[in-house]
Amino acid sequence: MTQPVPRSIRRLEQGGIEVAWSDGAVAAYSPRLLRDACPCATCREQRVVPAAPALLPVLRPEEVAPLTIAGMQPVGQYAYSIAFSDGHSSGIYTLDYLRELAGA
Ligand SMILES: [Zn+2]
């Protein structure tokens, strides 16, 4: 089976994206879903070891504003880096991973 690739990526009104895949599947992704699933080393670590709840975090303005996807950049043939409105952009999402998240 060949790897499905995105035919088109459309920005949704709520700040998410909709990907039309080459095999006909269409999947919508909310910014929160993608942000929470960020595969970069920093985010993976944070998910394994949750921050100690002793101190209340002071949120920066960009963390309080509604999260949106600021941009997507192809990385090679089989991955995208996604930049979020909170300034985070180090996650590289492979096409396999995006397909996996589509069913989440
Ligand atoms: Zn990350």
PDB file of N, CA and C and ligand atoms in Angstrom:
ATOM      1  N   MET A   1       0.846  -1.194   0.000  1.00  0.00           N
ATOM      2  CA  MET A   1       0.000   0.000   0.000  1.00  0.00           C
ATOM      3  C   MET A   1       0.881   1.244   0.000  1.00  0.00           C
ATOM      4  N   THR A   2       0.535   2.178  -0.846  1.00  0.00           N
ATOM      5  CA  THR A   2       1.333   3.399  -0.875  1.00  0.00           C
ATOM      6  C   THR A   2       0.865   4.363   0.199  1.00  0.00           C
ATOM      7  N   GLN A   3       1.781   5.139   0.652  1.00  0.00           N
ATOM      8  CA  GLN A   3       1.510   6.113   1.685  1.00  0.00           C
ATOM      9  C   GLN A   3       0.583   7.218   1.144  1.00  0.00           C
ATOM     10  N   PRO A   4      -0.590   7.429   1.785  1.00  0.00           N
ATOM     11  CA  PRO A   4      -1.427   8.549   1.346  1.00  0.00           C
ATOM     12  C   PRO A   4      -0.727   9.879   1.638  1.00  0.00           C
ATOM     13  N   VAL A   5      -0.862  10.813   0.744  1.00  0.00           N
ATOM     14  CA  VAL A   5      -0.258  12.129   0.943  1.00  0.00           C
ATOM     15  C   VAL A   5      -1.363  13.192   0.904  1.00  0.00           C
ATOM     16  N   PRO A   6      -1.142  14.327   1.551  1.00  0.00           N
ATOM     17  CA  PRO A   6      -2.160  15.377   1.499  1.00  0.00           C
ATOM     18  C   PRO A   6      -2.270  15.949   0.093  1.00  0.00           C
ATOM     19  N   ARG A   7      -3.483  16.016  -0.414  1.00  0.00           N
ATOM     20  CA  ARG A   7      -3.740  16.659  -1.700  1.00  0.00           C
ATOM     21  C   ARG A   7      -3.931  18.155  -1.492  1.00  0.00           C
ATOM     22  N   SER A   8      -4.590  18.487  -0.407  1.00  0.00           N
ATOM     23  CA  SER A   8      -4.788  19.900  -0.103  1.00  0.00           C
ATOM     24  C   SER A   8      -4.960  20.076   1.393  1.00  0.00           C
ATOM     25  N   ILE A   9      -4.545  21.214   1.866  1.00  0.00           N
ATOM     26  CA  ILE A   9      -4.701  21.555   3.274  1.00  0.00           C
ATOM     27  C   ILE A   9      -5.436  22.883   3.333  1.00  0.00           C
ATOM     28  N   ARG A  10      -6.562  22.865   4.050  1.00  0.00           N
ATOM     29  CA  ARG A  10      -7.407  24.046   4.084  1.00  0.00           C
ATOM     30  C   ARG A  10      -7.467  24.559   5.517  1.00  0.00           C
ATOM     31  N   ARG A  11      -7.428  25.853   5.664  1.00  0.00           N
ATOM     32  CA  ARG A  11      -7.523  26.442   6.988  1.00  0.00           C
ATOM     33  C   ARG A  11      -8.994  26.546   7.386  1.00  0.00           C
ATOM     34  N   LEU A  12      -9.319  26.107   8.594  1.00  0.00           N
ATOM     35  CA  LEU A  12     -10.699  26.182   9.067  1.00  0.00           C
ATOM     36  C   LEU A  12     -10.907  27.456   9.887  1.00  0.00           C
ATOM     37  N   GLU A  13     -12.171  27.837  10.013  1.00  0.00           N
ATOM     38  CA  GLU A  13     -12.478  29.097  10.700  1.00  0.00           C
ATOM     39  C   GLU A  13     -12.032  29.107  12.152  1.00  0.00           C
ATOM     40  N   GLN A  14     -12.107  27.962  12.828  1.00  0.00           N
ATOM     41  CA  GLN A  14     -11.758  27.925  14.250  1.00  0.00           C
ATOM     42  C   GLN A  14     -10.247  27.854  14.469  1.00  0.00           C
ATOM     43  N   GLY A  15      -9.475  28.011  13.412  1.00  0.00           N
ATOM     44  CA  GLY A  15      -8.036  28.010  13.579  1.00  0.00           C
ATOM     45  C   GLY A  15      -7.408  26.658  13.308  1.00  0.00           C
ATOM     46  N   GLY A  16      -8.214  25.673  13.003  1.00  0.00           N
ATOM     47  CA  GLY A  16      -7.690  24.349  12.695  1.00  0.00           C
ATOM     48  C   GLY A  16      -7.431  24.188  11.205  1.00  0.00           C
ATOM     49  N   ILE A  17      -7.172  22.952  10.815  1.00  0.00           N
ATOM     50  CA  ILE A  17      -6.939  22.673   9.408  1.00  0.00           C
ATOM     51  C   ILE A  17      -7.739  21.449   8.983  1.00  0.00           C
ATOM     52  N   GLU A  18      -7.988  21.368   7.693  1.00  0.00           N
ATOM     53  CA  GLU A  18      -8.627  20.201   7.119  1.00  0.00           C
ATOM     54  C   GLU A  18      -7.717  19.683   6.018  1.00  0.00           C
ATOM     55  N   VAL A  19      -7.401  18.399   6.111  1.00  0.00           N
ATOM     56  CA  VAL A  19      -6.503  17.799   5.131  1.00  0.00           C
ATOM     57  C   VAL A  19      -7.295  16.841   4.253  1.00  0.00           C
ATOM     58  N   ALA A  20      -7.200  17.032   2.957  1.00  0.00           N
ATOM     59  CA  ALA A  20      -7.772  16.082   1.999  1.00  0.00           C
ATOM     60  C   ALA A  20      -6.637  15.182   1.532  1.00  0.00           C
ATOM     61  N   TRP A  21      -6.770  13.883   1.823  1.00  0.00           N
ATOM     62  CA  TRP A  21      -5.708  12.922   1.507  1.00  0.00           C
ATOM     63  C   TRP A  21      -5.907  12.308   0.138  1.00  0.00           C
ATOM     64  N   SER A  22      -4.810  11.792  -0.399  1.00  0.00           N
ATOM     65  CA  SER A  22      -4.832  11.251  -1.751  1.00  0.00           C
ATOM     66  C   SER A  22      -5.687   9.991  -1.876  1.00  0.00           C
ATOM     67  N   ASP A  23      -5.987   9.339  -0.740  1.00  0.00           N
ATOM     68  CA  ASP A  23      -6.838   8.149  -0.818  1.00  0.00           C
ATOM     69  C   ASP A  23      -8.314   8.500  -0.631  1.00  0.00           C
ATOM     70  N   GLY A  24      -8.614   9.803  -0.589  1.00  0.00           N
ATOM     71  CA  GLY A  24     -10.005  10.215  -0.511  1.00  0.00           C
ATOM     72  C   GLY A  24     -10.461  10.588   0.883  1.00  0.00           C
ATOM     73  N   ALA A  25      -9.680  10.244   1.892  1.00  0.00           N
ATOM     74  CA  ALA A  25     -10.050  10.584   3.261  1.00  0.00           C
ATOM     75  C   ALA A  25      -9.910  12.092   3.478  1.00  0.00           C
ATOM     76  N   VAL A  26     -10.837  12.646   4.254  1.00  0.00           N
ATOM     77  CA  VAL A  26     -10.750  14.052   4.622  1.00  0.00           C
ATOM     78  C   VAL A  26     -10.779  14.117   6.139  1.00  0.00           C
ATOM     79  N   ALA A  27      -9.802  14.786   6.726  1.00  0.00           N
ATOM     80  CA  ALA A  27      -9.722  14.823   8.183  1.00  0.00           C
ATOM     81  C   ALA A  27      -9.528  16.251   8.670  1.00  0.00           C
ATOM     82  N   ALA A  28     -10.287  16.598   9.703  1.00  0.00           N
ATOM     83  CA  ALA A  28     -10.133  17.922  10.321  1.00  0.00           C
ATOM     84  C   ALA A  28      -9.307  17.777  11.589  1.00  0.00           C
ATOM     85  N   TYR A  29      -8.446  18.746  11.820  1.00  0.00           N
ATOM     86  CA  TYR A  29      -7.585  18.733  13.000  1.00  0.00           C
ATOM     87  C   TYR A  29      -7.765  20.050  13.740  1.00  0.00           C
ATOM     88  N   SER A  30      -8.081  19.967  15.016  1.00  0.00           N
ATOM     89  CA  SER A  30      -8.157  21.198  15.796  1.00  0.00           C
ATOM     90  C   SER A  30      -6.757  21.573  16.243  1.00  0.00           C
ATOM     91  N   PRO A  31      -6.518  22.869  16.467  1.00  0.00           N
ATOM     92  CA  PRO A  31      -5.182  23.282  16.924  1.00  0.00           C
ATOM     93  C   PRO A  31      -4.818  22.607  18.239  1.00  0.00           C
ATOM     94  N   ARG A  32      -5.800  22.432  19.123  1.00  0.00           N
ATOM     95  CA  ARG A  32      -5.514  21.839  20.429  1.00  0.00           C
ATOM     96  C   ARG A  32      -5.071  20.390  20.291  1.00  0.00           C
ATOM     97  N   LEU A  33      -5.768  19.657  19.418  1.00  0.00           N
ATOM     98  CA  LEU A  33      -5.398  18.255  19.201  1.00  0.00           C
ATOM     99  C   LEU A  33      -3.948  18.153  18.737  1.00  0.00           C
ATOM    100  N   LEU A  34      -3.600  18.955  17.753  1.00  0.00           N
ATOM    101  CA  LEU A  34      -2.246  18.887  17.202  1.00  0.00           C
ATOM    102  C   LEU A  34      -1.218  19.379  18.215  1.00  0.00           C
ATOM    103  N   ARG A  35      -1.583  20.427  18.947  1.00  0.00           N
ATOM    104  CA  ARG A  35      -0.636  20.989  19.922  1.00  0.00           C
ATOM    105  C   ARG A  35      -0.374  19.975  21.032  1.00  0.00           C
ATOM    106  N   ASP A  36      -1.447  19.327  21.528  1.00  0.00           N
ATOM    107  CA  ASP A  36      -1.295  18.340  22.601  1.00  0.00           C
ATOM    108  C   ASP A  36      -0.538  17.105  22.122  1.00  0.00           C
ATOM    109  N   ALA A  37      -0.570  16.867  20.829  1.00  0.00           N
ATOM    110  CA  ALA A  37       0.103  15.692  20.282  1.00  0.00           C
ATOM    111  C   ALA A  37       1.481  16.040  19.737  1.00  0.00           C
ATOM    112  N   CYS A  38       1.955  17.224  20.020  1.00  0.00           N
ATOM    113  CA  CYS A  38       3.251  17.671  19.477  1.00  0.00           C
ATOM    114  C   CYS A  38       4.333  16.639  19.770  1.00  0.00           C
ATOM    115  N   PRO A  39       4.996  16.155  18.716  1.00  0.00           N
ATOM    116  CA  PRO A  39       5.973  15.076  18.900  1.00  0.00           C
ATOM    117  C   PRO A  39       7.386  15.561  19.227  1.00  0.00           C
ATOM    118  N   CYS A  40       7.607  16.836  19.465  1.00  0.00           N
ATOM    119  CA  CYS A  40       8.974  17.293  19.751  1.00  0.00           C
ATOM    120  C   CYS A  40       9.407  16.800  21.131  1.00  0.00           C
ATOM    121  N   ALA A  41      10.704  16.765  21.356  1.00  0.00           N
ATOM    122  CA  ALA A  41      11.250  16.173  22.581  1.00  0.00           C
ATOM    123  C   ALA A  41      10.735  16.880  23.837  1.00  0.00           C
ATOM    124  N   THR A  42      10.651  18.189  23.783  1.00  0.00           N
ATOM    125  CA  THR A  42      10.212  18.963  24.948  1.00  0.00           C
ATOM    126  C   THR A  42       8.786  18.596  25.351  1.00  0.00           C
ATOM    127  N   CYS A  43       7.895  18.540  24.386  1.00  0.00           N
ATOM    128  CA  CYS A  43       6.493  18.243  24.694  1.00  0.00           C
ATOM    129  C   CYS A  43       6.328  16.796  25.143  1.00  0.00           C
ATOM    130  N   ARG A  44       7.087  15.884  24.532  1.00  0.00           N
ATOM    131  CA  ARG A  44       6.985  14.486  24.945  1.00  0.00           C
ATOM    132  C   ARG A  44       7.390  14.348  26.402  1.00  0.00           C
ATOM    133  N   GLU A  45       8.443  15.036  26.778  1.00  0.00           N
ATOM    134  CA  GLU A  45       8.915  14.985  28.158  1.00  0.00           C
ATOM    135  C   GLU A  45       7.864  15.538  29.107  1.00  0.00           C
ATOM    136  N   GLN A  46       7.253  16.637  28.721  1.00  0.00           N
ATOM    137  CA  GLN A  46       6.247  17.260  29.572  1.00  0.00           C
ATOM    138  C   GLN A  46       5.048  16.347  29.780  1.00  0.00           C
ATOM    139  N   ARG A  47       4.734  15.549  28.759  1.00  0.00           N
ATOM    140  CA  ARG A  47       3.583  14.663  28.904  1.00  0.00           C
ATOM    141  C   ARG A  47       3.911  13.496  29.825  1.00  0.00           C
ATOM    142  N   VAL A  48       5.177  13.048  29.816  1.00  0.00           N
ATOM    143  CA  VAL A  48       5.574  11.939  30.672  1.00  0.00           C
ATOM    144  C   VAL A  48       5.694  12.397  32.123  1.00  0.00           C
ATOM    145  N   VAL A  49       6.308  13.544  32.320  1.00  0.00           N
ATOM    146  CA  VAL A  49       6.486  14.087  33.664  1.00  0.00           C
ATOM    147  C   VAL A  49       5.710  15.398  33.754  1.00  0.00           C
ATOM    148  N   PRO A  50       4.456  15.335  34.218  1.00  0.00           N
ATOM    149  CA  PRO A  50       3.670  16.572  34.295  1.00  0.00           C
ATOM    150  C   PRO A  50       4.316  17.557  35.270  1.00  0.00           C
ATOM    151  N   ALA A  51       4.239  18.812  34.947  1.00  0.00           N
ATOM    152  CA  ALA A  51       4.827  19.833  35.814  1.00  0.00           C
ATOM    153  C   ALA A  51       4.212  19.756  37.203  1.00  0.00           C
ATOM    154  N   ALA A  52       5.026  19.953  38.215  1.00  0.00           N
ATOM    155  CA  ALA A  52       4.550  19.916  39.594  1.00  0.00           C
ATOM    156  C   ALA A  52       3.468  20.976  39.787  1.00  0.00           C
ATOM    157  N   PRO A  53       2.348  20.594  40.436  1.00  0.00           N
ATOM    158  CA  PRO A  53       1.238  21.538  40.544  1.00  0.00           C
ATOM    159  C   PRO A  53       1.386  22.511  41.717  1.00  0.00           C
ATOM    160  N   ALA A  54       2.541  22.538  42.348  1.00  0.00           N
ATOM    161  CA  ALA A  54       2.718  23.366  43.536  1.00  0.00           C
ATOM    162  C   ALA A  54       2.548  24.853  43.217  1.00  0.00           C
ATOM    163  N   LEU A  55       3.042  25.256  42.061  1.00  0.00           N
ATOM    164  CA  LEU A  55       2.923  26.662  41.692  1.00  0.00           C
ATOM    165  C   LEU A  55       1.913  26.803  40.570  1.00  0.00           C
ATOM    166  N   LEU A  56       1.071  27.819  40.673  1.00  0.00           N
ATOM    167  CA  LEU A  56       0.167  28.074  39.561  1.00  0.00           C
ATOM    168  C   LEU A  56       0.959  28.739  38.443  1.00  0.00           C
ATOM    169  N   PRO A  57       0.839  28.188  37.237  1.00  0.00           N
ATOM    170  CA  PRO A  57       1.580  28.815  36.143  1.00  0.00           C
ATOM    171  C   PRO A  57       1.000  30.188  35.816  1.00  0.00           C
ATOM    172  N   VAL A  58       1.851  31.127  35.552  1.00  0.00           N
ATOM    173  CA  VAL A  58       1.407  32.435  35.071  1.00  0.00           C
ATOM    174  C   VAL A  58       1.465  32.392  33.553  1.00  0.00           C
ATOM    175  N   LEU A  59       0.295  32.468  32.967  1.00  0.00           N
ATOM    176  CA  LEU A  59       0.225  32.312  31.517  1.00  0.00           C
ATOM    177  C   LEU A  59       0.607  33.601  30.806  1.00  0.00           C
ATOM    178  N   ARG A  60       1.355  33.430  29.738  1.00  0.00           N
ATOM    179  CA  ARG A  60       1.676  34.575  28.891  1.00  0.00           C
ATOM    180  C   ARG A  60       0.455  34.882  28.023  1.00  0.00           C
ATOM    181  N   PRO A  61       0.336  36.123  27.548  1.00  0.00           N
ATOM    182  CA  PRO A  61      -0.840  36.495  26.738  1.00  0.00           C
ATOM    183  C   PRO A  61      -1.065  35.543  25.575  1.00  0.00           C
ATOM    184  N   GLU A  62       0.015  35.092  24.937  1.00  0.00           N
ATOM    185  CA  GLU A  62      -0.160  34.218  23.774  1.00  0.00           C
ATOM    186  C   GLU A  62      -0.654  32.832  24.173  1.00  0.00           C
ATOM    187  N   GLU A  63      -0.545  32.497  25.459  1.00  0.00           N
ATOM    188  CA  GLU A  63      -1.055  31.209  25.912  1.00  0.00           C
ATOM    189  C   GLU A  63      -2.537  31.279  26.255  1.00  0.00           C
ATOM    190  N   VAL A  64      -3.021  32.487  26.526  1.00  0.00           N
ATOM    191  CA  VAL A  64      -4.423  32.672  26.879  1.00  0.00           C
ATOM    192  C   VAL A  64      -5.276  32.855  25.626  1.00  0.00           C
ATOM    193  N   ALA A  65      -4.699  33.492  24.621  1.00  0.00           N
ATOM    194  CA  ALA A  65      -5.422  33.710  23.370  1.00  0.00           C
ATOM    195  C   ALA A  65      -5.788  32.368  22.756  1.00  0.00           C
ATOM    196  N   PRO A  66      -6.900  32.327  22.015  1.00  0.00           N
ATOM    197  CA  PRO A  66      -7.279  31.059  21.379  1.00  0.00           C
ATOM    198  C   PRO A  66      -6.152  30.542  20.496  1.00  0.00           C
ATOM    199  N   LEU A  67      -5.886  29.250  20.646  1.00  0.00           N
ATOM    200  CA  LEU A  67      -4.800  28.633  19.898  1.00  0.00           C
ATOM    201  C   LEU A  67      -5.202  28.448  18.439  1.00  0.00           C
ATOM    202  N   THR A  68      -4.329  28.838  17.555  1.00  0.00           N
ATOM    203  CA  THR A  68      -4.562  28.580  16.137  1.00  0.00           C
ATOM    204  C   THR A  68      -3.282  28.032  15.513  1.00  0.00           C
ATOM    205  N   ILE A  69      -3.443  27.485  14.329  1.00  0.00           N
ATOM    206  CA  ILE A  69      -2.282  27.011  13.588  1.00  0.00           C
ATOM    207  C   ILE A  69      -1.779  28.170  12.734  1.00  0.00           C
ATOM    208  N   ALA A  70      -0.583  28.601  13.014  1.00  0.00           N
ATOM    209  CA  ALA A  70      -0.049  29.785  12.339  1.00  0.00           C
ATOM    210  C   ALA A  70       0.502  29.427  10.966  1.00  0.00           C
ATOM    211  N   GLY A  71       0.993  28.210  10.822  1.00  0.00           N
ATOM    212  CA  GLY A  71       1.543  27.833   9.532  1.00  0.00           C
ATOM    213  C   GLY A  71       1.981  26.389   9.499  1.00  0.00           C
ATOM    214  N   MET A  72       2.072  25.859   8.293  1.00  0.00           N
ATOM    215  CA  MET A  72       2.568  24.496   8.103  1.00  0.00           C
ATOM    216  C   MET A  72       3.623  24.528   7.020  1.00  0.00           C
ATOM    217  N   GLN A  73       4.708  23.825   7.291  1.00  0.00           N
ATOM    218  CA  GLN A  73       5.836  23.848   6.367  1.00  0.00           C
ATOM    219  C   GLN A  73       6.205  22.413   6.038  1.00  0.00           C
ATOM    220  N   PRO A  74       6.255  22.042   4.768  1.00  0.00           N
ATOM    221  CA  PRO A  74       6.682  20.674   4.459  1.00  0.00           C
ATOM    222  C   PRO A  74       8.115  20.446   4.908  1.00  0.00           C
ATOM    223  N   VAL A  75       8.362  19.267   5.470  1.00  0.00           N
ATOM    224  CA  VAL A  75       9.724  18.878   5.853  1.00  0.00           C
ATOM    225  C   VAL A  75      10.038  17.616   5.065  1.00  0.00           C
ATOM    226  N   GLY A  76      10.846  17.745   4.048  1.00  0.00           N
ATOM    227  CA  GLY A  76      11.074  16.614   3.171  1.00  0.00           C
ATOM    228  C   GLY A  76       9.771  16.224   2.501  1.00  0.00           C
ATOM    229  N   GLN A  77       9.633  14.935   2.186  1.00  0.00           N
ATOM    230  CA  GLN A  77       8.447  14.487   1.452  1.00  0.00           C
ATOM    231  C   GLN A  77       7.357  13.983   2.367  1.00  0.00           C
ATOM    232  N   TYR A  78       7.714  13.623   3.587  1.00  0.00           N
ATOM    233  CA  TYR A  78       6.782  12.858   4.392  1.00  0.00           C
ATOM    234  C   TYR A  78       6.490  13.457   5.759  1.00  0.00           C
ATOM    235  N   ALA A  79       6.698  14.747   5.899  1.00  0.00           N
ATOM    236  CA  ALA A  79       6.411  15.347   7.195  1.00  0.00           C
ATOM    237  C   ALA A  79       6.132  16.841   7.049  1.00  0.00           C
ATOM    238  N   TYR A  80       5.474  17.382   8.053  1.00  0.00           N
ATOM    239  CA  TYR A  80       5.238  18.816   8.119  1.00  0.00           C
ATOM    240  C   TYR A  80       5.670  19.319   9.479  1.00  0.00           C
ATOM    241  N   SER A  81       6.222  20.506   9.505  1.00  0.00           N
ATOM    242  CA  SER A  81       6.382  21.164  10.791  1.00  0.00           C
ATOM    243  C   SER A  81       5.207  22.119  10.923  1.00  0.00           C
ATOM    244  N   ILE A  82       4.658  22.177  12.128  1.00  0.00           N
ATOM    245  CA  ILE A  82       3.473  23.005  12.348  1.00  0.00           C
ATOM    246  C   ILE A  82       3.821  24.095  13.352  1.00  0.00           C
ATOM    247  N   ALA A  83       3.524  25.336  12.971  1.00  0.00           N
ATOM    248  CA  ALA A  83       3.751  26.465  13.870  1.00  0.00           C
ATOM    249  C   ALA A  83       2.414  26.870  14.478  1.00  0.00           C
ATOM    250  N   PHE A  84       2.405  27.020  15.797  1.00  0.00           N
ATOM    251  CA  PHE A  84       1.177  27.391  16.497  1.00  0.00           C
ATOM    252  C   PHE A  84       1.216  28.854  16.918  1.00  0.00           C
ATOM    253  N   SER A  85       0.029  29.392  17.188  1.00  0.00           N
ATOM    254  CA  SER A  85      -0.056  30.811  17.555  1.00  0.00           C
ATOM    255  C   SER A  85       0.573  31.096  18.909  1.00  0.00           C
ATOM    256  N   ASP A  86       0.851  30.056  19.714  1.00  0.00           N
ATOM    257  CA  ASP A  86       1.510  30.306  21.000  1.00  0.00           C
ATOM    258  C   ASP A  86       3.028  30.389  20.843  1.00  0.00           C
ATOM    259  N   GLY A  87       3.500  30.316  19.611  1.00  0.00           N
ATOM    260  CA  GLY A  87       4.915  30.495  19.367  1.00  0.00           C
ATOM    261  C   GLY A  87       5.682  29.189  19.245  1.00  0.00           C
ATOM    262  N   HIS A  88       5.007  28.053  19.517  1.00  0.00           N
ATOM    263  CA  HIS A  88       5.683  26.768  19.457  1.00  0.00           C
ATOM    264  C   HIS A  88       5.690  26.244  18.031  1.00  0.00           C
ATOM    265  N   SER A  89       6.856  25.774  17.580  1.00  0.00           N
ATOM    266  CA  SER A  89       6.920  25.312  16.194  1.00  0.00           C
ATOM    267  C   SER A  89       7.960  24.220  15.988  1.00  0.00           C
ATOM    268  N   SER A  90       8.364  23.532  17.064  1.00  0.00           N
ATOM    269  CA  SER A  90       9.437  22.560  16.889  1.00  0.00           C
ATOM    270  C   SER A  90       8.948  21.147  16.600  1.00  0.00           C
ATOM    271  N   GLY A  91       7.645  20.943  16.554  1.00  0.00           N
ATOM    272  CA  GLY A  91       7.126  19.610  16.281  1.00  0.00           C
ATOM    273  C   GLY A  91       7.166  19.279  14.796  1.00  0.00           C
ATOM    274  N   ILE A  92       7.677  18.077  14.487  1.00  0.00           N
ATOM    275  CA  ILE A  92       7.667  17.585  13.109  1.00  0.00           C
ATOM    276  C   ILE A  92       6.643  16.456  13.047  1.00  0.00           C
ATOM    277  N   TYR A  93       5.580  16.660  12.291  1.00  0.00           N
ATOM    278  CA  TYR A  93       4.495  15.687  12.196  1.00  0.00           C
ATOM    279  C   TYR A  93       4.660  14.893  10.908  1.00  0.00           C
ATOM    280  N   THR A  94       4.962  13.619  11.037  1.00  0.00           N
ATOM    281  CA  THR A  94       5.058  12.799   9.831  1.00  0.00           C
ATOM    282  C   THR A  94       3.651  12.553   9.291  1.00  0.00           C
ATOM    283  N   LEU A  95       3.571  12.201   8.023  1.00  0.00           N
ATOM    284  CA  LEU A  95       2.267  11.934   7.434  1.00  0.00           C
ATOM    285  C   LEU A  95       1.585  10.766   8.137  1.00  0.00           C
ATOM    286  N   ASP A  96       2.379   9.739   8.487  1.00  0.00           N
ATOM    287  CA  ASP A  96       1.847   8.600   9.253  1.00  0.00           C
ATOM    288  C   ASP A  96       1.184   9.070  10.538  1.00  0.00           C
ATOM    289  N   TYR A  97       1.874   9.961  11.232  1.00  0.00           N
ATOM    290  CA  TYR A  97       1.389  10.453  12.506  1.00  0.00           C
ATOM    291  C   TYR A  97       0.117  11.271  12.332  1.00  0.00           C
ATOM    292  N   LEU A  98       0.081  12.080  11.288  1.00  0.00           N
ATOM    293  CA  LEU A  98      -1.115  12.879  11.021  1.00  0.00           C
ATOM    294  C   LEU A  98      -2.313  11.983  10.716  1.00  0.00           C
ATOM    295  N   ARG A  99      -2.038  10.897  10.003  1.00  0.00           N
ATOM    296  CA  ARG A  99      -3.120   9.962   9.709  1.00  0.00           C
ATOM    297  C   ARG A  99      -3.626   9.306  10.989  1.00  0.00           C
ATOM    298  N   GLU A 100      -2.689   8.972  11.866  1.00  0.00           N
ATOM    299  CA  GLU A 100      -3.038   8.380  13.137  1.00  0.00           C
ATOM    300  C   GLU A 100      -3.921   9.339  13.943  1.00  0.00           C
ATOM    301  N   LEU A 101      -3.538  10.609  13.951  1.00  0.00           N
ATOM    302  CA  LEU A 101      -4.291  11.608  14.711  1.00  0.00           C
ATOM    303  C   LEU A 101      -5.669  11.851  14.108  1.00  0.00           C
ATOM    304  N   ALA A 102      -5.806  11.589  12.833  1.00  0.00           N
ATOM    305  CA  ALA A 102      -7.096  11.803  12.173  1.00  0.00           C
ATOM    306  C   ALA A 102      -8.154  10.896  12.773  1.00  0.00           C
ATOM    307  N   GLY A 103      -7.735   9.758  13.275  1.00  0.00           N
ATOM    308  CA  GLY A 103      -8.694   8.834  13.857  1.00  0.00           C
ATOM    309  C   GLY A 103      -8.867   9.053  15.349  1.00  0.00           C
ATOM    310  N   ALA A 104      -8.142  10.015  15.927  1.00  0.00           N
ATOM    311  CA  ALA A 104      -8.188  10.237  17.361  1.00  0.00           C
ATOM    312  C   ALA A 104      -9.495  10.894  17.784  1.00  0.00           C
TER     313      ALA A 104
HETATM  314 ZN    ZN B   1       6.477  20.443  21.033  1.00  0.00          ZN
END
